[in-house]
GROMACS .gro file of C-alpha atoms in nm:
model
   75
    1MET     CA    1   9.737  10.253  10.652
    2ASN     CA    2   9.857  10.270  10.292
    3TYR     CA    3   9.732  10.083   9.985
    4LEU     CA    4  10.005   9.819  10.012
    5ASP     CA    5   9.906   9.736  10.369
    6VAL     CA    6   9.539   9.706  10.272
    7ALA     CA    7   9.623   9.498   9.963
    8LEU     CA    8   9.834   9.261  10.173
    9GLU     CA    9   9.551   9.225  10.425
   10TRP     CA   10   9.304   9.133  10.148
   11HIS     CA   11   9.564   8.894  10.006
   12ARG     CA   12   9.602   8.724  10.346
   13HIS     CA   13   9.226   8.663  10.338
   14GLY     CA   14   9.252   8.482  10.004
   15PHE     CA   15   9.176   8.757   9.754
   16ASN     CA   16   9.376   8.860   9.450
   17VAL     CA   17   9.421   9.235   9.426
   18VAL     CA   18   9.546   9.490   9.173
   19PRO     CA   19   9.619   9.861   9.200
   20VAL     CA   20   9.399  10.097   8.999
   21LYS     CA   21   9.459  10.430   8.831
   22GLU     CA   22   9.263  10.746   8.899
   23ASP     CA   23   9.009  10.643   8.632
   24LYS     CA   24   8.961  10.306   8.813
   25ARG     CA   25   9.130  10.104   8.538
   26PRO     CA   26   9.396   9.849   8.641
   27ALA     CA   27   9.741  10.001   8.690
   28VAL     CA   28   9.904   9.676   8.575
   29ALA     CA   29   9.921   9.553   8.217
   30SER     CA   30   9.843   9.189   8.287
   31TRP     CA   31   9.600   9.087   8.560
   32LYS     CA   32   9.376   8.828   8.392
   33GLU     CA   33   9.603   8.541   8.497
   34TRP     CA   34   9.496   8.611   8.855
   35GLN     CA   35   9.137   8.521   8.768
   36VAL     CA   36   9.252   8.157   8.776
   37ASN     CA   37   9.584   8.162   8.963
   38GLY     CA   38   9.662   8.284   9.312
   39GLN     CA   39   9.904   8.568   9.372
   40THR     CA   40  10.213   8.547   9.584
   41GLU     CA   41  10.285   8.808   9.850
   42GLU     CA   42  10.589   8.908   9.645
   43GLU     CA   43  10.367   8.977   9.342
   44VAL     CA   44  10.137   9.194   9.551
   45ARG     CA   45  10.432   9.388   9.691
   46SER     CA   46  10.574   9.435   9.342
   47ILE     CA   47  10.258   9.565   9.174
   48PHE     CA   48  10.181   9.801   9.463
   49ALA     CA   49  10.536   9.943   9.467
   50ASN     CA   50  10.431  10.236   9.246
   51ASP     CA   51  10.172  10.503   9.316
   52CYS     CA   52   9.812  10.395   9.281
   53HIS     CA   53   9.470  10.546   9.346
   54GLY     CA   54   9.291  10.246   9.486
   55ILE     CA   55   9.258   9.870   9.504
   56ALA     CA   56   9.050   9.632   9.296
   57LEU     CA   57   8.963   9.274   9.381
   58VAL     CA   58   9.010   9.032   9.092
   59CYS     CA   59   8.681   8.854   9.029
   60GLY     CA   60   8.672   8.488   8.931
   61TYR     CA   61   8.945   8.361   9.161
   62ASN     CA   62   8.812   8.172   9.465
   63ASN     CA   63   8.463   8.224   9.319
   64VAL     CA   64   8.468   8.598   9.394
   65GLU     CA   65   8.173   8.773   9.233
   66VAL     CA   66   8.083   9.141   9.258
   67ILE     CA   67   7.761   9.325   9.193
   68ASP     CA   68   7.811   9.688   9.098
   69VAL     CA   69   7.512   9.897   9.200
   70ASP     CA   70   7.499  10.266   9.124
   71ILE     CA   71   7.251  10.526   9.009
   72LYS     CA   72   7.459  10.730   8.766
   73ALA     CA   73   7.247  10.609   8.471
   74ASP     CA   74   6.916  10.661   8.649
   75PRO     CA   75   6.939  10.929   8.919
   0.00000   0.00000   0.00000
């Protein structure tokens, strides 16, 4: 399964998604609109047409919240 397939699956479940670069930053210039507006399948297909290194869920839309837990600051 490739990133586009996974992104489309998340999208079908009501999430907005964006591709990310190797450094985990968004690979699209404008994604903030998707914090309040839903994406179309065509938009998802378009933004995942280029190479990417992962998928990010857009928080805010549909009340999606994420807690990031890691120990890199306190091993």
